[in-house]
Every structure is written in structure tokens, then in C-alpha cells.
CSV table of C-alpha atoms in Angstrom, one decimal:
chain,number,residue,atom,x,y,z
N,1,MET,CA,12.7,-78.7,-12.8
N,2,THR,CA,16.1,-78.7,-14.3
N,3,PRO,CA,18.2,-75.9,-12.8
N,4,TYR,CA,18.8,-73.0,-15.2
N,5,ARG,CA,20.3,-69.5,-15.3
N,6,LEU,CA,19.8,-66.5,-17.5
N,7,VAL,CA,22.7,-65.5,-19.6
N,8,CYS,CA,23.0,-62.3,-21.6
N,9,THR,CA,23.5,-62.9,-25.3
N,10,ASP,CA,25.6,-59.8,-25.6
N,11,CYS,CA,27.7,-59.1,-22.5
N,12,GLY,CA,27.7,-62.7,-21.3
N,13,GLY,CA,26.5,-61.8,-17.8
N,14,SER,CA,24.9,-64.8,-15.9
N,15,PHE,CA,22.0,-64.2,-13.5
N,16,ASP,CA,19.7,-66.1,-11.2
N,17,PRO,CA,16.2,-66.0,-12.7
N,18,ALA,CA,15.0,-64.2,-9.6
N,19,ALA,CA,17.4,-61.3,-10.3
N,20,ALA,CA,16.7,-60.8,-14.0
N,21,GLU,CA,13.1,-60.8,-15.1
N,22,TYR,CA,13.4,-59.4,-18.6
N,23,LEU,CA,16.5,-58.0,-20.3
N,24,CYS,CA,20.0,-58.1,-18.9
N,25,PRO,CA,20.4,-56.0,-15.8
N,26,ASP,CA,23.8,-54.8,-17.0
N,27,CYS,CA,23.4,-53.9,-20.7
N,28,GLY,CA,19.8,-54.6,-21.5
N,29,GLY,CA,18.2,-52.1,-23.8
N,30,SER,CA,21.4,-50.3,-24.6
N,31,GLY,CA,22.7,-49.6,-28.1
N,32,PRO,CA,22.4,-47.0,-30.8
N,33,PRO,CA,18.9,-45.5,-31.2
N,34,GLY,CA,16.9,-47.3,-33.9
N,35,HIS,CA,19.0,-50.4,-33.6
N,36,ALA,CA,18.1,-53.8,-32.3
N,37,PRO,CA,18.5,-53.7,-28.5
N,38,ARG,CA,21.3,-55.4,-26.6
N,39,GLY,CA,20.7,-57.6,-23.5
N,40,VAL,CA,18.3,-60.3,-24.7
N,41,LEU,CA,18.6,-63.1,-22.1
N,42,ARG,CA,19.1,-66.8,-22.9
N,43,VAL,CA,18.0,-69.6,-20.7
N,44,GLU,CA,20.9,-72.0,-20.0
N,45,PHE,CA,20.1,-75.4,-18.4
N,46,ASP,CA,22.2,-77.8,-16.5
N,47,ARG,CA,22.0,-81.3,-17.9
N,48,PRO,CA,18.5,-82.5,-17.2
N,49,SER,CA,17.8,-85.5,-14.9
N,50,ALA,CA,14.3,-86.0,-16.1
N,51,PRO,CA,13.7,-88.1,-19.3
N,52,PHE,CA,13.9,-86.2,-22.5
N,53,PRO,CA,11.5,-86.4,-24.2
N,54,ASP,CA,9.2,-87.7,-21.5
N,55,PRO,CA,7.1,-90.5,-22.9
N,56,ALA,CA,4.4,-89.9,-20.2
N,57,PHE,CA,3.1,-86.8,-22.1
N,58,PRO,CA,1.7,-86.5,-25.6
N,59,ASP,CA,2.1,-82.7,-26.0
N,60,ALA,CA,4.5,-79.9,-25.2
N,61,ARG,CA,4.8,-81.2,-21.6
N,62,ARG,CA,7.0,-84.0,-23.0
N,63,TRP,CA,9.8,-81.5,-23.3
N,64,HIS,CA,9.5,-80.3,-19.7
N,65,ALA,CA,13.1,-81.3,-18.8
N,66,LEU,CA,14.2,-78.4,-21.0
N,67,LEU,CA,11.4,-75.9,-20.2
N,68,PRO,CA,12.0,-73.2,-17.6
N,69,LEU,CA,9.0,-74.1,-15.5
N,70,ALA,CA,8.7,-75.6,-12.0
N,71,SER,CA,6.2,-78.2,-13.2
N,72,PRO,CA,4.8,-79.3,-16.5
N,73,ASP,CA,1.4,-78.9,-15.0
N,74,LEU,CA,1.8,-75.1,-15.1
N,75,LEU,CA,1.3,-75.2,-18.9
N,76,PRO,CA,-2.2,-74.3,-20.0
N,77,PRO,CA,-4.5,-77.2,-20.9
N,78,LEU,CA,-4.7,-76.3,-24.6
N,79,PRO,CA,-2.5,-78.9,-26.3
N,80,VAL,CA,0.5,-77.4,-28.1
N,81,GLY,CA,2.0,-79.9,-30.6
N,82,PRO,CA,3.2,-82.1,-31.9
N,83,THR,CA,2.2,-80.7,-35.3
N,84,PRO,CA,2.5,-82.6,-38.6
N,85,LEU,CA,5.7,-82.8,-40.7
N,86,HIS,CA,4.6,-83.1,-44.3
N,87,HIS,CA,6.7,-84.6,-47.2
N,88,PRO,CA,4.9,-82.7,-50.0
N,89,ALA,CA,5.8,-84.8,-53.1
N,90,ARG,CA,4.2,-82.5,-55.7
N,91,LEU,CA,5.8,-79.3,-54.3
N,92,ALA,CA,9.2,-81.1,-53.8
N,93,ARG,CA,9.2,-82.1,-57.5
N,94,GLU,CA,8.3,-78.6,-58.6
N,95,LEU,CA,11.2,-77.1,-56.7
N,96,GLY,CA,13.6,-80.0,-57.4
N,97,LEU,CA,14.1,-80.6,-53.7
N,98,PRO,CA,13.2,-84.2,-52.9
N,99,GLY,CA,14.2,-83.7,-49.3
N,100,LEU,CA,11.8,-80.8,-48.7
N,101,VAL,CA,9.6,-81.1,-45.6
N,102,LEU,CA,7.0,-78.7,-44.2
N,103,LYS,CA,6.6,-78.2,-40.5
N,104,ASP,CA,2.9,-77.3,-40.3
N,105,ASP,CA,2.0,-75.3,-37.3
N,106,THR,CA,-1.3,-74.0,-38.8
N,107,GLY,CA,-3.3,-76.5,-36.8
N,108,LEU,CA,-2.1,-75.3,-33.3
N,109,PRO,CA,-4.9,-74.1,-31.0
N,110,THR,CA,-5.0,-70.5,-32.4
N,111,GLY,CA,-3.5,-71.4,-35.8
N,112,SER,CA,0.1,-70.2,-35.4
N,113,LEU,CA,3.5,-71.2,-34.0
N,114,LYS,CA,3.1,-68.3,-31.5
N,115,ASP,CA,1.0,-70.7,-29.3
N,116,ARG,CA,4.3,-72.4,-28.3
N,117,ALA,CA,5.7,-69.2,-26.8
N,118,SER,CA,2.5,-68.0,-25.2
N,119,SER,CA,1.9,-71.4,-23.6
N,120,VAL,CA,5.2,-71.3,-21.8
N,121,VAL,CA,4.9,-67.6,-20.8
N,122,VAL,CA,1.5,-68.2,-19.3
N,123,GLY,CA,2.9,-71.1,-17.4
N,124,LYS,CA,5.7,-68.9,-16.1
N,125,ALA,CA,3.1,-66.2,-15.1
N,126,ARG,CA,1.2,-68.8,-13.1
N,127,GLU,CA,4.4,-69.9,-11.4
N,128,LEU,CA,5.1,-66.3,-10.5
N,129,GLY,CA,1.6,-65.7,-9.2
N,130,ARG,CA,0.8,-63.0,-11.7
N,131,ASP,CA,-2.8,-62.3,-12.8
N,132,THR,CA,-2.4,-59.9,-15.7
N,133,ILE,CA,-0.3,-60.4,-18.8
N,134,THR,CA,0.3,-57.8,-21.5
N,135,THR,CA,2.0,-57.9,-24.9
N,136,ALA,CA,2.5,-55.9,-28.0
N,137,SER,CA,1.8,-57.9,-31.2
N,138,THR,CA,1.0,-57.6,-34.9
N,139,GLY,CA,-1.6,-60.3,-34.2
N,140,ASN,CA,-0.6,-63.9,-33.8
N,141,ALA,CA,1.3,-63.6,-30.5
N,142,ALA,CA,-1.5,-61.7,-29.0
N,143,VAL,CA,-4.1,-64.2,-30.2
N,144,ALA,CA,-2.1,-67.0,-28.7
N,145,LEU,CA,-1.7,-65.1,-25.4
N,146,ALA,CA,-5.4,-64.4,-25.3
N,147,ALA,CA,-6.4,-68.0,-25.7
N,148,MET,CA,-3.8,-69.4,-23.3
N,149,ALA,CA,-4.6,-66.9,-20.7
N,150,ALA,CA,-8.4,-67.5,-21.1
N,151,SER,CA,-7.8,-71.3,-20.6
N,152,VAL,CA,-6.4,-70.7,-17.1
N,153,GLY,CA,-8.4,-67.6,-16.1
N,154,LEU,CA,-5.7,-64.9,-16.4
N,155,ARG,CA,-6.3,-61.4,-17.8
N,156,ALA,CA,-4.7,-60.5,-21.1
N,157,VAL,CA,-4.2,-56.9,-22.1
N,158,ILE,CA,-3.3,-56.7,-25.8
N,159,LEU,CA,-1.7,-53.7,-27.6
N,160,VAL,CA,-1.8,-54.0,-31.4
N,161,PRO,CA,-1.0,-51.6,-34.2
N,162,GLN,CA,-4.3,-50.2,-35.7
N,163,THR,CA,-3.4,-51.9,-39.0
N,164,SER,CA,-3.5,-55.4,-37.6
N,165,PRO,CA,-5.8,-57.8,-39.5
N,166,ILE,CA,-9.4,-57.7,-38.3
N,167,ALA,CA,-9.5,-61.5,-38.2
N,168,LYS,CA,-6.8,-61.6,-35.6
N,169,ARG,CA,-8.4,-58.9,-33.5
N,170,THR,CA,-11.6,-60.8,-33.6
N,171,GLN,CA,-9.9,-63.9,-32.3
N,172,MET,CA,-8.4,-61.9,-29.4
N,173,LEU,CA,-11.8,-60.5,-28.5
N,174,VAL,CA,-13.6,-63.8,-28.7
N,175,PHE,CA,-11.0,-65.1,-26.2
N,176,GLY,CA,-12.0,-62.3,-23.8
N,177,ALA,CA,-8.8,-60.2,-24.0
N,178,THR,CA,-8.7,-56.5,-23.5
N,179,VAL,CA,-7.7,-55.4,-26.9
N,180,VAL,CA,-6.3,-51.8,-27.4
N,181,PRO,CA,-5.5,-50.8,-31.0
N,182,VAL,CA,-2.6,-48.3,-31.0
N,183,GLU,CA,-2.1,-45.5,-33.5
N,184,GLY,CA,1.2,-46.1,-35.2
N,185,THR,CA,3.3,-49.2,-35.8
N,186,TYR,CA,4.1,-52.4,-33.9
N,187,ASP,CA,7.2,-50.6,-32.5
N,188,ASP,CA,4.9,-47.9,-31.0
N,189,ALA,CA,2.7,-50.6,-29.4
N,190,TYR,CA,5.8,-52.4,-28.1
N,191,ALA,CA,7.2,-49.2,-26.4
N,192,LEU,CA,3.8,-48.7,-24.8
N,193,SER,CA,3.7,-52.3,-23.5
N,194,LEU,CA,7.0,-51.8,-21.8
N,195,GLU,CA,5.9,-48.5,-20.2
N,196,ALA,CA,2.7,-50.2,-18.9
N,197,THR,CA,4.7,-53.0,-17.5
N,198,ARG,CA,6.8,-50.6,-15.5
N,199,VAL,CA,3.9,-48.5,-14.3
N,200,PHE,CA,1.1,-51.1,-13.8
N,201,GLY,CA,3.2,-54.1,-12.8
N,202,TRP,CA,1.7,-56.4,-15.4
N,203,TYR,CA,3.7,-59.4,-16.6
N,204,ASN,CA,5.0,-58.8,-20.1
N,205,ARG,CA,5.0,-61.5,-22.8
N,206,SER,CA,6.4,-59.2,-25.5
N,207,THR,CA,8.7,-61.1,-27.8
N,208,ALA,CA,12.4,-61.3,-26.8
N,209,TYR,CA,11.8,-58.9,-24.0
N,210,ASN,CA,10.5,-61.9,-22.1
N,211,PRO,CA,13.3,-64.5,-22.4
N,212,TYR,CA,10.8,-67.4,-22.0
N,213,THR,CA,9.2,-66.7,-25.4
N,214,ILE,CA,12.2,-68.2,-27.1
N,215,ASP,CA,12.2,-71.3,-25.0
N,216,GLY,CA,8.6,-71.8,-26.0
N,217,LYS,CA,9.4,-71.5,-29.7
N,218,LYS,CA,12.3,-73.8,-29.5
N,219,THR,CA,9.9,-76.8,-29.1
N,220,VAL,CA,9.4,-76.7,-32.9
N,221,ALA,CA,13.1,-77.6,-33.3
N,222,PHE,CA,12.6,-80.5,-30.8
N,223,GLU,CA,9.7,-81.8,-32.8
N,224,LEU,CA,11.6,-81.5,-36.1
N,225,TRP,CA,14.4,-83.5,-34.6
N,226,GLU,CA,12.2,-86.3,-33.4
N,227,GLN,CA,10.0,-86.5,-36.5
N,228,LEU,CA,13.1,-86.7,-38.7
N,229,GLY,CA,14.3,-89.8,-36.9
N,230,ARG,CA,16.2,-88.0,-34.2
N,231,ARG,CA,18.4,-86.1,-36.5
N,232,ALA,CA,18.8,-82.5,-37.6
N,233,PRO,CA,17.8,-81.4,-41.1
N,234,ASP,CA,20.5,-79.9,-43.2
N,235,ALA,CA,18.7,-76.5,-43.3
N,236,VAL,CA,15.7,-74.7,-41.8
N,237,VAL,CA,14.0,-71.8,-43.5
N,238,VAL,CA,12.3,-69.5,-41.0
N,239,PRO,CA,9.9,-66.6,-41.8
N,240,THR,CA,11.6,-63.8,-39.9
N,241,GLY,CA,10.5,-60.4,-38.6
N,242,ASP,CA,11.8,-59.7,-35.0
N,243,GLY,CA,14.1,-62.8,-35.1
N,244,VAL,CA,12.5,-64.6,-32.2
N,245,ILE,CA,11.3,-67.7,-34.0
N,246,LEU,CA,14.7,-67.9,-35.6
N,247,ALA,CA,16.3,-67.6,-32.2
N,248,GLY,CA,14.0,-70.3,-30.8
N,249,VAL,CA,14.9,-72.7,-33.6
N,250,HIS,CA,18.6,-72.0,-33.0
N,251,LYS,CA,18.2,-72.4,-29.2
N,252,GLY,CA,16.4,-75.7,-29.7
N,253,PHE,CA,19.1,-77.2,-31.8
N,254,CYS,CA,21.8,-75.8,-29.5
N,255,ASP,CA,20.1,-77.5,-26.6
N,256,LEU,CA,20.0,-80.8,-28.5
N,257,HIS,CA,23.7,-80.4,-29.4
N,258,ALA,CA,24.6,-79.7,-25.8
N,259,LEU,CA,22.9,-83.0,-24.8
N,260,GLY,CA,24.8,-84.9,-27.5
N,261,LEU,CA,21.6,-85.6,-29.4
N,262,VAL,CA,22.7,-84.0,-32.7
N,263,ASP,CA,26.3,-83.7,-33.9
N,264,ARG,CA,25.8,-80.4,-35.8
N,265,LEU,CA,23.5,-77.5,-36.1
N,266,PRO,CA,21.4,-77.1,-39.3
N,267,ARG,CA,22.0,-74.1,-41.5
N,268,LEU,CA,19.4,-71.4,-40.6
N,269,TYR,CA,17.9,-69.1,-43.2
N,270,ALA,CA,15.8,-66.0,-42.4
N,271,ALA,CA,13.2,-65.4,-45.0
N,272,GLN,CA,12.3,-61.7,-44.8
N,273,ALA,CA,10.0,-59.4,-46.8
N,274,ALA,CA,11.9,-56.9,-48.8
N,275,GLY,CA,10.0,-54.1,-47.0
N,276,SER,CA,11.0,-55.4,-43.6
N,277,ALA,CA,14.5,-56.8,-43.9
N,278,ALA,CA,16.6,-55.4,-41.1
N,279,ILE,CA,18.1,-58.8,-40.1
N,280,THR,CA,19.1,-59.8,-43.7
N,281,ARG,CA,20.7,-56.4,-44.2
N,282,ALA,CA,22.6,-56.6,-41.0
N,283,CYS,CA,24.2,-59.9,-42.1
N,284,GLU,CA,26.3,-57.8,-44.5
N,285,ARG,CA,27.7,-55.7,-41.6
N,286,ALA,CA,30.9,-56.5,-39.6
N,287,ASP,CA,30.1,-54.6,-36.5
N,288,GLY,CA,27.4,-56.8,-35.0
N,289,GLU,CA,24.8,-54.0,-35.0
N,290,VAL,CA,21.3,-54.4,-36.5
N,291,PRO,CA,20.0,-51.1,-37.7
N,292,GLY,CA,16.2,-50.9,-38.0
N,293,HIS,CA,14.3,-50.8,-41.2
N,294,ALA,CA,12.6,-47.4,-41.0
N,295,GLY,CA,9.1,-47.4,-42.3
N,296,ALA,CA,8.9,-51.2,-42.6
N,297,ARG,CA,6.0,-52.3,-44.7
N,298,THR,CA,4.8,-55.6,-46.2
N,299,ILE,CA,1.8,-57.7,-46.9
N,300,ALA,CA,3.2,-60.1,-44.4
N,301,ASP,CA,2.0,-58.3,-41.2
N,302,SER,CA,3.4,-61.0,-38.9
N,303,ILE,CA,7.0,-60.3,-40.0
N,304,CYS,CA,6.6,-56.5,-40.4
N,305,VAL,CA,9.0,-55.0,-37.9
N,306,SER,CA,11.1,-51.9,-38.0
N,307,VAL,CA,13.4,-52.7,-35.1
N,308,PRO,CA,13.8,-56.5,-34.6
N,309,ALA,CA,13.8,-57.3,-30.9
N,310,ALA,CA,16.0,-60.4,-31.2
N,311,GLY,CA,17.9,-59.1,-34.2
N,312,ARG,CA,21.4,-59.4,-32.8
N,313,TRP,CA,20.8,-63.0,-31.7
N,314,ALA,CA,19.3,-63.8,-35.1
N,315,VAL,CA,22.3,-62.5,-37.0
N,316,ARG,CA,24.7,-64.4,-34.9
N,317,ALA,CA,22.6,-67.6,-35.4
N,318,LEU,CA,22.7,-67.2,-39.2
N,319,ARG,CA,26.4,-66.7,-39.2
N,320,GLU,CA,27.2,-69.4,-36.7
N,321,THR,CA,25.2,-72.0,-38.7
N,322,GLY,CA,26.5,-71.0,-42.1
N,323,GLY,CA,23.1,-69.8,-43.3
N,324,GLY,CA,22.0,-66.3,-44.1
N,325,GLY,CA,19.2,-64.0,-45.1
N,326,LEU,CA,16.7,-64.4,-47.9
N,327,THR,CA,14.9,-61.3,-49.1
N,328,VAL,CA,11.6,-61.9,-50.9
N,329,THR,CA,9.1,-59.4,-52.5
N,330,ASP,CA,5.4,-59.2,-51.6
N,331,ASP,CA,4.6,-60.5,-55.1
N,332,GLU,CA,6.8,-63.6,-54.4
N,333,ILE,CA,5.0,-64.1,-51.0
N,334,THR,CA,1.6,-63.9,-52.7
N,335,GLU,CA,2.7,-66.4,-55.3
N,336,ALA,CA,4.0,-68.7,-52.6
N,337,ILE,CA,0.6,-68.7,-50.9
N,338,GLY,CA,-1.0,-70.1,-54.1
N,339,LEU,CA,1.8,-72.5,-54.7
N,340,LEU,CA,1.7,-74.0,-51.2
N,341,GLY,CA,-2.1,-74.4,-51.5
N,342,ARG,CA,-2.1,-75.9,-54.9
N,343,THR,CA,0.7,-78.4,-54.3
N,344,ALA,CA,0.5,-79.2,-50.6
N,345,GLY,CA,-3.0,-78.4,-49.6
N,346,ILE,CA,-1.9,-75.9,-46.9
N,347,PHE,CA,-3.4,-72.4,-46.6
N,348,ALA,CA,-0.7,-70.2,-45.2
N,349,GLU,CA,-0.9,-66.6,-44.1
N,350,PRO,CA,1.6,-64.3,-45.9
N,351,ALA,CA,4.4,-64.5,-43.2
N,352,ALA,CA,4.3,-68.3,-43.4
N,353,ALA,CA,4.3,-68.3,-47.2
N,354,ALA,CA,7.4,-66.1,-47.0
N,355,ALA,CA,9.4,-69.1,-45.9
N,356,LEU,CA,8.4,-71.0,-49.1
N,357,ALA,CA,9.3,-67.9,-51.2
N,358,GLY,CA,12.6,-67.9,-49.4
N,359,VAL,CA,13.2,-71.6,-50.3
N,360,ARG,CA,12.6,-70.8,-54.0
N,361,ARG,CA,15.2,-68.0,-53.8
N,362,ALA,CA,17.7,-70.2,-52.0
N,363,THR,CA,17.2,-72.8,-54.7
N,364,ARG,CA,17.9,-70.3,-57.4
N,365,GLU,CA,21.0,-69.1,-55.6
N,366,GLY,CA,22.3,-72.6,-55.0
N,367,LEU,CA,22.1,-72.3,-51.2
N,368,VAL,CA,20.2,-75.5,-50.8
N,369,ARG,CA,20.7,-78.7,-52.8
N,370,PRO,CA,18.5,-81.6,-54.0
N,371,GLY,CA,20.3,-84.2,-51.8
N,372,GLU,CA,19.6,-82.2,-48.6
N,373,THR,CA,16.8,-82.3,-46.0
N,374,ILE,CA,15.3,-78.8,-46.1
N,375,ALA,CA,12.7,-77.9,-43.4
N,376,VAL,CA,10.3,-75.0,-44.0
N,377,LEU,CA,8.4,-73.6,-41.1
N,378,VAL,CA,4.7,-72.9,-42.0
N,379,THR,CA,4.0,-70.7,-39.0
N,380,GLY,CA,0.5,-69.4,-39.5
N,381,ASN,CA,-2.9,-70.3,-40.9
N,382,GLY,CA,-4.2,-68.3,-44.0
N,383,LEU,CA,-7.6,-67.9,-42.4
N,384,LYS,CA,-6.0,-65.2,-40.2
N,385,ASP,CA,-5.7,-63.0,-43.2
N,386,VAL,CA,-8.1,-64.1,-45.9
N,387,ALA,CA,-7.9,-60.7,-47.7
N,388,ALA,CA,-4.2,-61.3,-48.3
N,389,GLY,CA,-4.8,-64.9,-49.5
N,390,GLY,CA,-7.4,-63.5,-51.9
N,391,ARG,CA,-4.6,-61.8,-53.8
N,392,ALA,CA,-3.2,-65.2,-54.8
N,393,VAL,CA,-6.3,-66.2,-56.6
N,394,THR,CA,-8.9,-64.8,-59.1
N,395,MET,CA,-12.5,-65.1,-57.8
N,396,PRO,CA,-14.6,-66.6,-60.5
N,397,GLU,CA,-17.7,-65.0,-61.9
N,398,PRO,CA,-21.1,-66.8,-61.5
N,399,ILE,CA,-22.5,-68.8,-64.3
N,400,VAL,CA,-26.1,-69.5,-65.4
N,401,PRO,CA,-27.3,-72.8,-63.9
N,402,THR,CA,-27.0,-75.0,-67.0
N,403,LEU,CA,-24.8,-78.0,-67.9
N,404,GLU,CA,-23.5,-76.2,-71.0
N,405,ALA,CA,-22.4,-73.2,-69.0
N,406,LEU,CA,-20.7,-75.5,-66.5
N,407,ARG,CA,-19.0,-77.5,-69.3
N,408,ARG,CA,-17.6,-74.3,-70.8
N,409,ARG,CA,-16.3,-73.0,-67.4
N,410,VAL,CA,-14.7,-76.3,-66.5
N,411,ALA,CA,-13.1,-76.6,-70.0
N,412,ALA,CA,-11.8,-73.0,-69.7
N,413,GLU,CA,-10.3,-73.8,-66.3
N,414,ALA,CA,-8.6,-76.9,-67.6
N,415,SER,CA,-7.0,-75.1,-70.6
């Protein structure tokens, strides 16, 4: 394994991994009440001696030289990537962006990008000899954890807000997890998961609290780089709630830059629902603080977060790369579900479609240009929230079984 240390993204403290399991020991969790916490840790590697990527492996193990695991064999057997990179000609023409590409993570083992993080965290739990992993999640992270834990025989205890989609809870239960719906919001479930970790000694996968989630998510940046001919796109649009996928994309391209494999970082844009836009709002502040979005609410449950766990890192990443926040409405998200399906043949859940809605806004505002390569992360499968997808379409009424009735219906649809 390539040696690494954990570095605080706020105070800059550097720690041996054995001395800092979750947040920074010096400043972790501090900050004004209701604001994004300080002390999220960042994995920093020495230059790897192993080949990168390692051609001996077809899946996420090929990045093992820059994964914080003692051995690639610690990763669960469920294959995580590579996922397709689509060049959607019809959608690109409609948006006037010939360089548009879609990074499609809907086909990962549980249907979302969160498989990347859960795979690495389960690998780390195995390395540490832990037998029970807990997390708080609106759905996808918990589903991913349940599946990865099941594949290696570890116990998963999942805390979800009571409003999480039933399809996602069903997935967790099918994978054998202990699922505990919590009255209240994601933030209530998150606070309970931290308390359970302290009292019961469970290993905690919760996003940003566990630093290795970000290193799991960064593999999407590695794949983008490789699939684009070993170059960085000009911009990446990321559906954003707690900021951890955004932090992972930033971390991935920073790692590539440190290795001399890219000469610049792509501009990063956070696509946020208007009802859960703490990170976008914070971009307008000069003090570095990220106040929460009280009463966050949106159709896009996967990015519905009042207090973003990696909010401070996310805001810095947006500023450092020359990107920014893109706020979209629930109606724009719903419209994007239909547009993505009709023009690219991809069924996205609302959070994933928020990224496409963000691209449309960025295009209108002149933030992205036709000559650029614009990567959009499609982070979750629409089958996880069919009810939300149903809002993007009109369900047809039945016809009598005659050719004339069929002819009239088809003609009406074509008009």
C-alpha cells in the first residue's frame, strides 16, 4: 500500500491514520451551530510505487495505488466500475453543447455512485477487523453499504429518515441490513449514527465523517480521466447535497494533478435543488462558513440535506477550480428526468437529473461553452424512485383493442 496520512481540511493538522479515525482530533466538529462542521479529514498519499492504473485489474482495484487500503483484495467482490461514458448526440444538439458527456453510474451494483464509497469503506472495515458498520443515509449510501457488507458477511445497521423512498428501504432489507427508520430528517439520523458509534463501538460509514468515503468517490474522476483519453474535462457538473461527491471529484483530479497526469483541474459546478442549497448560498460568503439550509426540502431526496457534512471542502473546491453553484427548481429537475430519458435513454432519479438541470442553467448563464468538454455525473438509477419519475410523464389511458383506436392514439401522440 502507498503510505498516506490524514490531513485536516481546515486547520491543516497532519495525523497518522491510527491516531485519527474520523474527524480531525484538534478541530473536528467545531464551528457555529447549524453550520457545516470543521475538521473533515483528507487522505494524502506519498507518490505511489505501484502502477497506476494497474492493468492487472478490470475494476476499482486497478486504482489500488491511490486507495487507502492495505491490499486491493480487501475490496468487496461486487465489481465497482468502470461505468460507461456516453456521448449523447441528441441531447448534445438540443443543449448546443457538442462536447457534452454523461458519466453513467446507474449500472453500478446497487444503481448509484455511492457504491464507490461503500466499497472502500467496507474494505477499510475488513482491514481494521470490524464486524458491524453503521451509517445515516437518505437511501443510496445505505443501500450501497448494505450490499457491500452482505457480500463479505459484515453486519450493516442503517439509520434512514422516515421519508426515504420505499424502493431504497426495500433494497436495504433485501440485502439483509438492519434498517431503522428515524422520525425526523437526515440530520437527525446522522446525529444518532454518531452517538451509536461512540456508545456501541460500530464502525461508521457516514459521509464525510468517515474520510475514506471521499476516496471511494474519487474513482469516478479517475475513470473520467481515462475514458477521455487521459485528460481532464473542462468542467464537471455534480449533483450536490452534503458535498461529498463533489469533494471526491475534486480529490480525484487533485491526485491526478499531483502525479503530473493532468495539467489543470476542471471547473467544478454544484447542482443543488433550490430547497436544499446551502453550498451554493455559501459560495456568496467571504468568511468560509457554510450555514445550513433550515427545513431543507426537495423532490431529490438524495441531495436533500440541511447541514452539508463536507460543505466547507465543497465551497473551497468550487472556488479553487473557478466553478460555482447552480440552483435548480424541483420542476426543472422533473423536466430533466424526462429530457434525459427521451434523448439519451437513461432513467435517472431526481438527484441525478439535477445535474442535467444544472447544465441547462449553466448554458443559459454562459458558464459553459460549446467548444468545451462538459461532464455530467448521472449518479443514481430512476428505479430507486419511480414515483418521482412518474411526475415527468403522463400515464396514458387504455384504449379499446381495435386497430382504429390504436391508429387514433398513435396519431395523437405523433401530433
